[in-house]
CSV table of N, CA, C and O in Angstrom, one decimal:
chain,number,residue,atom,x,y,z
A,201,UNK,N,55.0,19.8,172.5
A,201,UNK,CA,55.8,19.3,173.6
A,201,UNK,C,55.4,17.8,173.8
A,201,UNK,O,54.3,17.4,173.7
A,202,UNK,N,56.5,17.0,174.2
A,202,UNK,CA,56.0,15.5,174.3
A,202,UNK,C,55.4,15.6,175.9
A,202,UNK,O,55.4,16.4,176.8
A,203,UNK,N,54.9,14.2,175.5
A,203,UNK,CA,54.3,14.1,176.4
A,203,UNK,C,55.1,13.6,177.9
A,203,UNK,O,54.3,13.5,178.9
A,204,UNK,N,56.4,13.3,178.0
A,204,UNK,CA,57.1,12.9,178.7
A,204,UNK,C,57.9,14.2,179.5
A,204,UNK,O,58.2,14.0,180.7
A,205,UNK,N,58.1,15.0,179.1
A,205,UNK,CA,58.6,16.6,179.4
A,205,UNK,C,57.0,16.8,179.9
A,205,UNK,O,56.9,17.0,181.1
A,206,UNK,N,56.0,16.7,179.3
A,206,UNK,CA,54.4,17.8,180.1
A,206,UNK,C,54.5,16.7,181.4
A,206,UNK,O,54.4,17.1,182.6
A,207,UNK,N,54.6,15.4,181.1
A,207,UNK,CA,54.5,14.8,182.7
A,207,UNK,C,55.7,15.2,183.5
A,207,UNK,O,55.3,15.6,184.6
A,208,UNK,N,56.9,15.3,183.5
A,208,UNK,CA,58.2,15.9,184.4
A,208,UNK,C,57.5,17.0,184.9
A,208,UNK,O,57.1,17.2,186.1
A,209,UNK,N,57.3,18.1,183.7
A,209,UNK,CA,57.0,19.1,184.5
A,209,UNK,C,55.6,19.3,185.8
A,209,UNK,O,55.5,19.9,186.9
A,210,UNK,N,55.0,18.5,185.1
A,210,UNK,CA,53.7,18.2,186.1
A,210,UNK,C,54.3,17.4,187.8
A,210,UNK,O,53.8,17.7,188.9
A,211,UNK,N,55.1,16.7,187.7
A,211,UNK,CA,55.4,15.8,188.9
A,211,UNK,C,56.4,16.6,189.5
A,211,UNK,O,57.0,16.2,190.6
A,212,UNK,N,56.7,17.7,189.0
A,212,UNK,CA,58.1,18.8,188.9
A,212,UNK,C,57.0,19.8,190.1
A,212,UNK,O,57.3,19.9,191.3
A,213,UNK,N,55.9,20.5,189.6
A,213,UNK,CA,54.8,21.2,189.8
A,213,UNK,C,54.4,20.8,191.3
A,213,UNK,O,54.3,21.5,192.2
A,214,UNK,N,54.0,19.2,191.3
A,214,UNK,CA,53.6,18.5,192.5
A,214,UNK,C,54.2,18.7,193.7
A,214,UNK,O,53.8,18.9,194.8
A,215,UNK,N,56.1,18.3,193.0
A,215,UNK,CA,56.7,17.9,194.3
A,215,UNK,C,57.1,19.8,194.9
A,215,UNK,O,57.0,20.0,196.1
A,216,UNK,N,57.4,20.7,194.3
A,216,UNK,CA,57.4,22.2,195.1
A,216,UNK,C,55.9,22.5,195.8
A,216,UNK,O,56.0,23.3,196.7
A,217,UNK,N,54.6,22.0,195.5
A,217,UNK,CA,53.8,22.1,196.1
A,217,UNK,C,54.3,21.3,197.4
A,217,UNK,O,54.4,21.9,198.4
A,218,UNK,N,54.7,20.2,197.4
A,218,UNK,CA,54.7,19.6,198.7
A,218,UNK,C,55.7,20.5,199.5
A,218,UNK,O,55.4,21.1,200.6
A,219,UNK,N,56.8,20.5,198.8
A,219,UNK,CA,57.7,21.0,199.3
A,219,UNK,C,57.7,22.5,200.3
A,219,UNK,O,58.4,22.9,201.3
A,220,UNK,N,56.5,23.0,199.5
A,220,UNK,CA,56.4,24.4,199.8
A,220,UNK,C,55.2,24.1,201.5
A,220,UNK,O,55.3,24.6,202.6
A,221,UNK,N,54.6,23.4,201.0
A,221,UNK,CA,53.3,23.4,202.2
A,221,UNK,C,54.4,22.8,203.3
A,221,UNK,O,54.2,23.2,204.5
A,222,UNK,N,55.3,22.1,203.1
A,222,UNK,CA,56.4,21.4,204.0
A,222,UNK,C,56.8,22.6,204.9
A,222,UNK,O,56.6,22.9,206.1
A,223,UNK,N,57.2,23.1,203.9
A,223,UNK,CA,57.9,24.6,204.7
A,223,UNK,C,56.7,25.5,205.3
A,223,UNK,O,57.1,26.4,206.0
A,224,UNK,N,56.0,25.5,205.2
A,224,UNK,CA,54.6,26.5,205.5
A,224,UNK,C,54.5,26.2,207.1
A,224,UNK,O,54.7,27.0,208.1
A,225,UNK,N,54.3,24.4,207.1
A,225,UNK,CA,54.1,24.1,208.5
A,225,UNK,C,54.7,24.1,209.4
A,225,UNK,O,54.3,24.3,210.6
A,226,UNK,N,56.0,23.9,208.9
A,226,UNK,CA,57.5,23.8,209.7
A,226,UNK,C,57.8,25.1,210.0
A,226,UNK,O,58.6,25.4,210.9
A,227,UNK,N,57.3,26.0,209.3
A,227,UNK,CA,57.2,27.6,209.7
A,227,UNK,C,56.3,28.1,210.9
A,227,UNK,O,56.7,28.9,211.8
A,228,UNK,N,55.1,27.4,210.8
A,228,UNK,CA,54.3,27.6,211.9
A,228,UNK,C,54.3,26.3,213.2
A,228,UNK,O,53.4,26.0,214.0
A,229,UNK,N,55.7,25.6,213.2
A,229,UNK,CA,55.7,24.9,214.4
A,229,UNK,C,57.4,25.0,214.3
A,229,UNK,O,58.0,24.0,214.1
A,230,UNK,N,58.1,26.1,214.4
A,230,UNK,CA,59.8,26.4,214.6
A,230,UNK,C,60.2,25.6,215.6
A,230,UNK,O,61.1,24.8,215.3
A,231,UNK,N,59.8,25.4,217.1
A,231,UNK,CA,60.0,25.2,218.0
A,231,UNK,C,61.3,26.3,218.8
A,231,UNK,O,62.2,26.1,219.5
A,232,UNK,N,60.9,27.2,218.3
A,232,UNK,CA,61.9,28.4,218.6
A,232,UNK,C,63.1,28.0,218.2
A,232,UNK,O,64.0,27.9,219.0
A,233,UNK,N,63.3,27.6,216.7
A,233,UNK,CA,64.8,27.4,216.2
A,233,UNK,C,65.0,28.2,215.3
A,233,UNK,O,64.1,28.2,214.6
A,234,UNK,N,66.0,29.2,214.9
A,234,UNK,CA,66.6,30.0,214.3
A,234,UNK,C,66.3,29.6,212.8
A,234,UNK,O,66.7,28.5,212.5
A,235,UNK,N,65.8,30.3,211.8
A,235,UNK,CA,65.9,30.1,210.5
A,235,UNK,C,67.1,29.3,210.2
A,235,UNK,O,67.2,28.1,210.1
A,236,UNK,N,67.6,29.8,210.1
A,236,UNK,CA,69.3,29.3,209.5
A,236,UNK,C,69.4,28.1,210.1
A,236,UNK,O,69.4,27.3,209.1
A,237,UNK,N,69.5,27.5,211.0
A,237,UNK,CA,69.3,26.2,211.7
A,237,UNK,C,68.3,25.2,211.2
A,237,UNK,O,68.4,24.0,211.0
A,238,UNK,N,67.1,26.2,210.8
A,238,UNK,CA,66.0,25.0,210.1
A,238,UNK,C,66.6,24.7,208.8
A,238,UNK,O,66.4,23.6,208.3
A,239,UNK,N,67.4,25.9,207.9
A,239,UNK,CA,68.0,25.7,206.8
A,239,UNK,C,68.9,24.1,207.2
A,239,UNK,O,68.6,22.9,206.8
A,240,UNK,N,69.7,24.4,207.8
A,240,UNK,CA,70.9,22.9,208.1
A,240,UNK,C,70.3,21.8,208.6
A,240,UNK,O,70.8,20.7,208.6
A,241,UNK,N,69.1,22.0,209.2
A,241,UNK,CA,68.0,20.6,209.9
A,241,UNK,C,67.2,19.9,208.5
A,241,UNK,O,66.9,18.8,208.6
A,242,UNK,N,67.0,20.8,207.4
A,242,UNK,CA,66.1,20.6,206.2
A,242,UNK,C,67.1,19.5,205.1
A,242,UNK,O,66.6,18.7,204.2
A,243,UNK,N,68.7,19.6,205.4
A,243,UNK,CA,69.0,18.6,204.4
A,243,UNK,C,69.8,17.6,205.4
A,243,UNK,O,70.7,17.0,204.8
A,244,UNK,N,69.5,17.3,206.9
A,244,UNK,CA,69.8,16.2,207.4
A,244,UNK,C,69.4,15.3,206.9
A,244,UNK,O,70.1,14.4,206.9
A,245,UNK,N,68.6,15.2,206.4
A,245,UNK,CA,67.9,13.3,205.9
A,245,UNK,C,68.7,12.7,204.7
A,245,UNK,O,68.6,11.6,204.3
A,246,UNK,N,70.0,13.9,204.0
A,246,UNK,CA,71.1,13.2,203.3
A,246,UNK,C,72.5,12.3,204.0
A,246,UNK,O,73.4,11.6,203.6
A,247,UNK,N,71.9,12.9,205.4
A,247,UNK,CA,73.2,12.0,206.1
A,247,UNK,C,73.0,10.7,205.5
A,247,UNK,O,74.1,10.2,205.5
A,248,UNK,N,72.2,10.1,205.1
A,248,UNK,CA,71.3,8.3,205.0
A,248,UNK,C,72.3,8.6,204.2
A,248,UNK,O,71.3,8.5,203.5
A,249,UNK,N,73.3,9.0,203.5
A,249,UNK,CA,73.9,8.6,201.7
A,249,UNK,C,75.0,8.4,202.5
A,249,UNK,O,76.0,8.6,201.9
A,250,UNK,N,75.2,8.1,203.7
A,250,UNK,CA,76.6,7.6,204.4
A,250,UNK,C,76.6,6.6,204.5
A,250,UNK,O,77.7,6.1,204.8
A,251,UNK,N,75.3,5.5,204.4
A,251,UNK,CA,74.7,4.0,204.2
A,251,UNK,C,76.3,3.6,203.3
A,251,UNK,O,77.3,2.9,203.6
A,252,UNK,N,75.8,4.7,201.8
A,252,UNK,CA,77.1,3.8,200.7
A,252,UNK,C,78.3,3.9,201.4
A,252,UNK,O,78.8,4.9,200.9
A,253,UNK,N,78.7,3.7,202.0
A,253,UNK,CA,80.1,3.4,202.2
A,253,UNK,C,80.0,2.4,203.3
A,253,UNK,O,80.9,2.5,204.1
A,254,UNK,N,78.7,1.1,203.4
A,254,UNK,CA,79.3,0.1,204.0
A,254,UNK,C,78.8,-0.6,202.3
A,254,UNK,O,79.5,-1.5,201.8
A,255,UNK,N,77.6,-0.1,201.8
A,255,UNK,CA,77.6,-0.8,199.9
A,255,UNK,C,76.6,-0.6,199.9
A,255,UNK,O,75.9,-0.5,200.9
A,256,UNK,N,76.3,-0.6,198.7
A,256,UNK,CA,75.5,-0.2,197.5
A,256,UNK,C,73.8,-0.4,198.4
A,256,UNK,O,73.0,0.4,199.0
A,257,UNK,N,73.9,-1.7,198.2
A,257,UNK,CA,72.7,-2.2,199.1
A,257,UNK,C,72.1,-1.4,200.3
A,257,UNK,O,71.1,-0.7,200.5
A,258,UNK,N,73.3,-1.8,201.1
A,258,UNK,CA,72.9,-0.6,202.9
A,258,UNK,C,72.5,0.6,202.5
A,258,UNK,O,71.7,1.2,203.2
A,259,UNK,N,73.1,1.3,201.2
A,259,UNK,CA,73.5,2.6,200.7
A,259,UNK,C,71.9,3.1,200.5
A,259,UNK,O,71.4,4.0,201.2
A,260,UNK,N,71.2,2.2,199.5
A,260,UNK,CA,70.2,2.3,199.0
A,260,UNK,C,68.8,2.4,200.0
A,260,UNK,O,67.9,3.2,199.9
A,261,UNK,N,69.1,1.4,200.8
A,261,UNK,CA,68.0,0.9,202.1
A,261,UNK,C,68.2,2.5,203.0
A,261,UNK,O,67.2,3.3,203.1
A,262,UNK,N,69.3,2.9,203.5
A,262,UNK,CA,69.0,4.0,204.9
A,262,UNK,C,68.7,5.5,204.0
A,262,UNK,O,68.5,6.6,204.5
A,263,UNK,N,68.7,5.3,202.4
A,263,UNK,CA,68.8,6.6,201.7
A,263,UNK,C,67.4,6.6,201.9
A,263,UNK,O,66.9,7.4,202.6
A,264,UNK,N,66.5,5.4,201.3
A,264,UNK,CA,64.9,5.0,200.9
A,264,UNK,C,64.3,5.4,202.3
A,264,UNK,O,63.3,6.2,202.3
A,265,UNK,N,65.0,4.6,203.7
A,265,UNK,CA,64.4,5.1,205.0
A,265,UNK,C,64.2,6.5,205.3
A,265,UNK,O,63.1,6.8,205.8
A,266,UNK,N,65.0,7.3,205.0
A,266,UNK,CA,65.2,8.9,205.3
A,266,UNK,C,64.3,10.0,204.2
A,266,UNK,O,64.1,11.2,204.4
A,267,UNK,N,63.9,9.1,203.1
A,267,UNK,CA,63.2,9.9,201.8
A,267,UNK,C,62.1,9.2,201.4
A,267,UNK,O,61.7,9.5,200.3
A,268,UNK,N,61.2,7.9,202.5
A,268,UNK,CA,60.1,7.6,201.8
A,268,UNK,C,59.0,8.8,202.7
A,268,UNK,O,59.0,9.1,203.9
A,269,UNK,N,58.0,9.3,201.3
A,269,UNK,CA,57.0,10.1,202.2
A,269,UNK,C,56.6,9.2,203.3
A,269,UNK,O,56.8,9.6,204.5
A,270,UNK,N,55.9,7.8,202.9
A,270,UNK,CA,55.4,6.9,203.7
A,270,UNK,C,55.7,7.0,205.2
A,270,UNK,O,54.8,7.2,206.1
A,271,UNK,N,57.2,6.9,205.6
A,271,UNK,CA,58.0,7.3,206.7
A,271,UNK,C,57.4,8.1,207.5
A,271,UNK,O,56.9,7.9,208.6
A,272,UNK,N,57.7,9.6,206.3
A,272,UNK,CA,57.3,10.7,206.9
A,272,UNK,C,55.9,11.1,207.7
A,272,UNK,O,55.6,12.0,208.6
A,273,UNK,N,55.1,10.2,207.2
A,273,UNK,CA,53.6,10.1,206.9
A,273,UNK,C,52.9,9.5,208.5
A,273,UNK,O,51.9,9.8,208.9
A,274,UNK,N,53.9,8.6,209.0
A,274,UNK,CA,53.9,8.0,209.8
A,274,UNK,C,54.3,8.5,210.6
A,274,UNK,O,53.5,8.5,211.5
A,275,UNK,N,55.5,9.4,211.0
A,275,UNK,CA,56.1,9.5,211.9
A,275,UNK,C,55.0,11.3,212.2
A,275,UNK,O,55.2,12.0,213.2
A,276,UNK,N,54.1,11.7,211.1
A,276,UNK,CA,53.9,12.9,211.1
A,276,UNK,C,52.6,12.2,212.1
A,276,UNK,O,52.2,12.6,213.2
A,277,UNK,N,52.0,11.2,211.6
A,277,UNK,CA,50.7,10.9,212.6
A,277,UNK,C,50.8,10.3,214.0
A,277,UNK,O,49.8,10.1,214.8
A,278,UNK,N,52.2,10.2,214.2
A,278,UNK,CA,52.7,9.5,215.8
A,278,UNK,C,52.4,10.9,216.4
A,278,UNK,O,51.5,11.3,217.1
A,279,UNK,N,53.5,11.8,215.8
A,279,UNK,CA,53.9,13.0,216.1
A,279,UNK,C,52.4,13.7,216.8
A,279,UNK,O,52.2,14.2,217.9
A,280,UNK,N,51.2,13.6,215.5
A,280,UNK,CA,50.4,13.9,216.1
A,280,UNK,C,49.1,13.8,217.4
A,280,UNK,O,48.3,14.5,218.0
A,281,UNK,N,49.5,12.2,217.2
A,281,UNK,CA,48.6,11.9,218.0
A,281,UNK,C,49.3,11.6,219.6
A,281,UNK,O,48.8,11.3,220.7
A,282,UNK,N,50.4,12.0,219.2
A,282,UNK,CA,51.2,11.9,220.5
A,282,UNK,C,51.5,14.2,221.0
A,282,UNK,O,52.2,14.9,221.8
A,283,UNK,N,51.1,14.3,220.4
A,283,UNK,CA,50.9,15.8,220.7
A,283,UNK,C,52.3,16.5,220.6
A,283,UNK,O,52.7,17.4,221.4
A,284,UNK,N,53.1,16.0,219.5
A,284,UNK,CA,54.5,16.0,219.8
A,284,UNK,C,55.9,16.8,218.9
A,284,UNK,O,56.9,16.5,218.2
A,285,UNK,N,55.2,17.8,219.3
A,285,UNK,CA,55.9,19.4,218.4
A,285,UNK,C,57.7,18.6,218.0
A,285,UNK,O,58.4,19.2,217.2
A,286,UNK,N,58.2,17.8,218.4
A,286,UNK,CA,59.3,17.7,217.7
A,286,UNK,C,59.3,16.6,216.4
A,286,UNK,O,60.0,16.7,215.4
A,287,UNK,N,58.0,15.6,216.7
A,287,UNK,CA,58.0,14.7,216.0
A,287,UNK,C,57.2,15.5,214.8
A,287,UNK,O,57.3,15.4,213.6
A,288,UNK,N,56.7,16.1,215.2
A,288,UNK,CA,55.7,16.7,213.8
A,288,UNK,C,56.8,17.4,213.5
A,288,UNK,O,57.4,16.8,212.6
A,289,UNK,N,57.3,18.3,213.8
A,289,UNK,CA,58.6,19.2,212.9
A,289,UNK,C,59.6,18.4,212.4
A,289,UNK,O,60.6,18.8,211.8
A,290,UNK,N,59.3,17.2,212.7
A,290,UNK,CA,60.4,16.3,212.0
A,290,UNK,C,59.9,15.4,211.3
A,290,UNK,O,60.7,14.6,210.9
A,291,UNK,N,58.3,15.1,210.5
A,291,UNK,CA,57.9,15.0,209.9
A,291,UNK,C,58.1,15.8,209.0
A,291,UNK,O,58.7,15.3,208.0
A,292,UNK,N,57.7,17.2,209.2
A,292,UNK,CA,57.8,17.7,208.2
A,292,UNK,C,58.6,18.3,207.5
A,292,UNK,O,58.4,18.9,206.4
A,293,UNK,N,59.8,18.0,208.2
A,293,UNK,CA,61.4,18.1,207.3
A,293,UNK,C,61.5,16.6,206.7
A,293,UNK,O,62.4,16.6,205.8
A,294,UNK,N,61.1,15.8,207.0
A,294,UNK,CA,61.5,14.4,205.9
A,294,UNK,C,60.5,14.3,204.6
A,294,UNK,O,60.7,13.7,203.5
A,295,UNK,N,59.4,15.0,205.0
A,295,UNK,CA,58.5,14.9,203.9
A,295,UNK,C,58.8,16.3,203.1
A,295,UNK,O,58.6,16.1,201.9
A,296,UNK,N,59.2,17.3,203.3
A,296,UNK,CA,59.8,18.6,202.8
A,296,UNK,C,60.9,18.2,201.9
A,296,UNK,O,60.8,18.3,200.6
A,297,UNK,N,61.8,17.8,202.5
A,297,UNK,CA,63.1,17.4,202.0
A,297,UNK,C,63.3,16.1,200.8
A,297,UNK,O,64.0,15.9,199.9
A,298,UNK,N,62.2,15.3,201.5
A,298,UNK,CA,61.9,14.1,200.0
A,298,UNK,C,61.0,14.5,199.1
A,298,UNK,O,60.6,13.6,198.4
A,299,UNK,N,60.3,15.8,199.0
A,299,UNK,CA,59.7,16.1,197.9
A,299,UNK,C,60.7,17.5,197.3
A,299,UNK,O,60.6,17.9,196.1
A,300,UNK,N,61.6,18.2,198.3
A,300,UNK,CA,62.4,18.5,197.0
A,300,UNK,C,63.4,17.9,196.3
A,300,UNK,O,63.6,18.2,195.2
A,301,UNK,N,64.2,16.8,197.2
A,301,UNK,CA,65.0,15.9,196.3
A,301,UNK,C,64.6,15.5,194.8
A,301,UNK,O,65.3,15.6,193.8
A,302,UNK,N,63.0,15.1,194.9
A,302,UNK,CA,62.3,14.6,194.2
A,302,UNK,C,62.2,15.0,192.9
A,302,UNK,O,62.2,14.3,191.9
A,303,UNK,N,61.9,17.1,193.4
A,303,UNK,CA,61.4,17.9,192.6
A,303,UNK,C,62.9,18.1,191.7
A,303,UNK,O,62.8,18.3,190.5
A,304,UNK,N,64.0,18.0,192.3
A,304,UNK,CA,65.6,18.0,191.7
A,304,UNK,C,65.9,16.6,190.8
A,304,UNK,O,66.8,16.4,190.0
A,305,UNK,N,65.1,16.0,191.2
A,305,UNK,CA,64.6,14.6,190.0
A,305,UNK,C,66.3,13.5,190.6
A,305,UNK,O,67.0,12.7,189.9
A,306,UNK,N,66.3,13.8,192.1
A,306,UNK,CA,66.7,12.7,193.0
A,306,UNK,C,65.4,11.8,193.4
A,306,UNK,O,64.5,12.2,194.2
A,307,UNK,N,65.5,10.4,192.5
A,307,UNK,CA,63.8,9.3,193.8
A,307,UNK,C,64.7,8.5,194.7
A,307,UNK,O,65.9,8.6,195.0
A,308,UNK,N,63.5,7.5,195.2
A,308,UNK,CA,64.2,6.8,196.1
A,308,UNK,C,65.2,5.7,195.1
A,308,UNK,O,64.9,5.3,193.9
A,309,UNK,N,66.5,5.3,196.1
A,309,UNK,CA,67.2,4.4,195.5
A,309,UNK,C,67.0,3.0,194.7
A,309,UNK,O,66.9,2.0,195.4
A,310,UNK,N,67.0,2.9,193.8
A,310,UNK,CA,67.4,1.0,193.9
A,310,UNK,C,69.1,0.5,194.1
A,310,UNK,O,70.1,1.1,193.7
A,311,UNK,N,68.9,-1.0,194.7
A,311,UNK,CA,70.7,-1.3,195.6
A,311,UNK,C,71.6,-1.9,194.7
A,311,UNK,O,72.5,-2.7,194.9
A,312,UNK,N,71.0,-1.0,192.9
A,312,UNK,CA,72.2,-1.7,192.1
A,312,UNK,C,72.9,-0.5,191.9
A,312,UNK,O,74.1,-0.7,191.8
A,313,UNK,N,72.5,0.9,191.8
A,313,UNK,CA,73.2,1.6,191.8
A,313,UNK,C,72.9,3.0,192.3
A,313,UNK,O,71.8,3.2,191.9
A,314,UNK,N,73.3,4.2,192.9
A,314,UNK,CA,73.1,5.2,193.5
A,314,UNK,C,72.3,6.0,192.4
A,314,UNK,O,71.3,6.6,192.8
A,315,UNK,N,72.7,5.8,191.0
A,315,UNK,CA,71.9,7.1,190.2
A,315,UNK,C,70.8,6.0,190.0
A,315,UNK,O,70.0,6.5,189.2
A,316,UNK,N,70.4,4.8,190.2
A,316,UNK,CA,69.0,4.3,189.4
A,316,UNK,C,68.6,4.7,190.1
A,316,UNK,O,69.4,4.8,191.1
A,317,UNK,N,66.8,5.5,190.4
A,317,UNK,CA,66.1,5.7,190.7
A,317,UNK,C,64.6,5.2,190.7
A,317,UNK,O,64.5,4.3,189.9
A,318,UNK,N,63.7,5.6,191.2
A,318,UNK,CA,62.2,5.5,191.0
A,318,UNK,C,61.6,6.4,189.9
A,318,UNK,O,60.5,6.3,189.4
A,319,UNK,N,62.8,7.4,189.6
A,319,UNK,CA,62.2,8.4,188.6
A,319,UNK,C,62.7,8.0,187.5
A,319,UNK,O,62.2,8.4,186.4
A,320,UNK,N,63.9,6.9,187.5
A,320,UNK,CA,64.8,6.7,186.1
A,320,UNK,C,66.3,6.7,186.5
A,320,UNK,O,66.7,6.9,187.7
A,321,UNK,N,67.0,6.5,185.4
A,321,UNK,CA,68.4,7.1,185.7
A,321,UNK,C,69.2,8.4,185.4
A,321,UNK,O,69.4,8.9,184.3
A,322,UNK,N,69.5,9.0,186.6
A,322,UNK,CA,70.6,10.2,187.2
A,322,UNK,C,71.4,10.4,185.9
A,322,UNK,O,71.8,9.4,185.3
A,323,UNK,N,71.7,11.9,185.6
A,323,UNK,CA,72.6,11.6,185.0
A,323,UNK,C,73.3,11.5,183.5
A,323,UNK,O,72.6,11.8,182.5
A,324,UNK,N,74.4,11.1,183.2
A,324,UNK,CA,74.8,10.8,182.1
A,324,UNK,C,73.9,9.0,181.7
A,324,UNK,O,73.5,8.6,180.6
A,325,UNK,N,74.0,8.6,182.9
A,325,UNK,CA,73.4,6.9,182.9
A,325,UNK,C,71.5,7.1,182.5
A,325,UNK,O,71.0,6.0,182.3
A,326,UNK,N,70.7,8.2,182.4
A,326,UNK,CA,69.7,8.0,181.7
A,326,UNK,C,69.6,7.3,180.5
A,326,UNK,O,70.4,7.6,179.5
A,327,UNK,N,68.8,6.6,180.5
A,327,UNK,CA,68.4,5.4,179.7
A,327,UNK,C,69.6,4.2,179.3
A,327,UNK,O,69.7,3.7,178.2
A,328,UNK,N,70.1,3.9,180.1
A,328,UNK,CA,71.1,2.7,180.0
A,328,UNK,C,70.7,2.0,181.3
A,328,UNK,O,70.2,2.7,182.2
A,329,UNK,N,70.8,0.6,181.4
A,329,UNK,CA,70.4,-0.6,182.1
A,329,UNK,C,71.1,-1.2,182.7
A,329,UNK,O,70.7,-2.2,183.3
């Protein structure tokens, strides 16, 4: 096996671990919201791909804002130090949700085009420039 497939699968491996511990927590802080509801709250952070349609750029920037862990990371330590069962549940749907994008081998954007990625290029456009 090359060595390029044993790393996917490995970063593939990573991002369902996150993803899964995502959902573990968000399991134990519901805030009394109906399953099914947490289902449709888990792929809000794709609304940001409504950025592209003022361009490419904006497109790229509010997709990056909604899918960097970093974000998530931050808004999970406000959340906590502010004692704040919505901000932590909403941590950890942006950090859930950008590590399964991730794990679907969606990264964050760059503002030349929607399929370049951090992972590579989407697509039929892998390995073209």
């Amino acid at each position: 096996m090359k060595k390029e497939k044993v790393m996917d699968i490995s970063i593939k491996i990573e991002e369902a671990a996150i993803t899964a511990v995502s959902i573990y927590f968000l399991s134990q802080n519901n805030l009394g919201i109906s399953v099914w509801l947490w289902i449709l709250i888990f792929f809000t952070p794709d609304i940001s791909m409504l950025g592209y349609l003022v361009s490419t750029r904006f497109g790229a920037f509010t997709y990056n804002l909604f899918h960097h862990r970093a974000i998530a990371l931050v808004v999970l330590l406000i959340g906590f130090l502010q004692h704040s069962e919505i901000l932590t549940a909403s941590a950890f749907v942006l950090l859930g949700h950008a590590s399964f994008d991730r794990m679907l081998g969606y990264g964050l954007k760059f503002p030349d085009n929607f399929k370049h990625t951090n992972l590579g290029w989407m697509g039929k456009e892998k390995g073209i420039q």
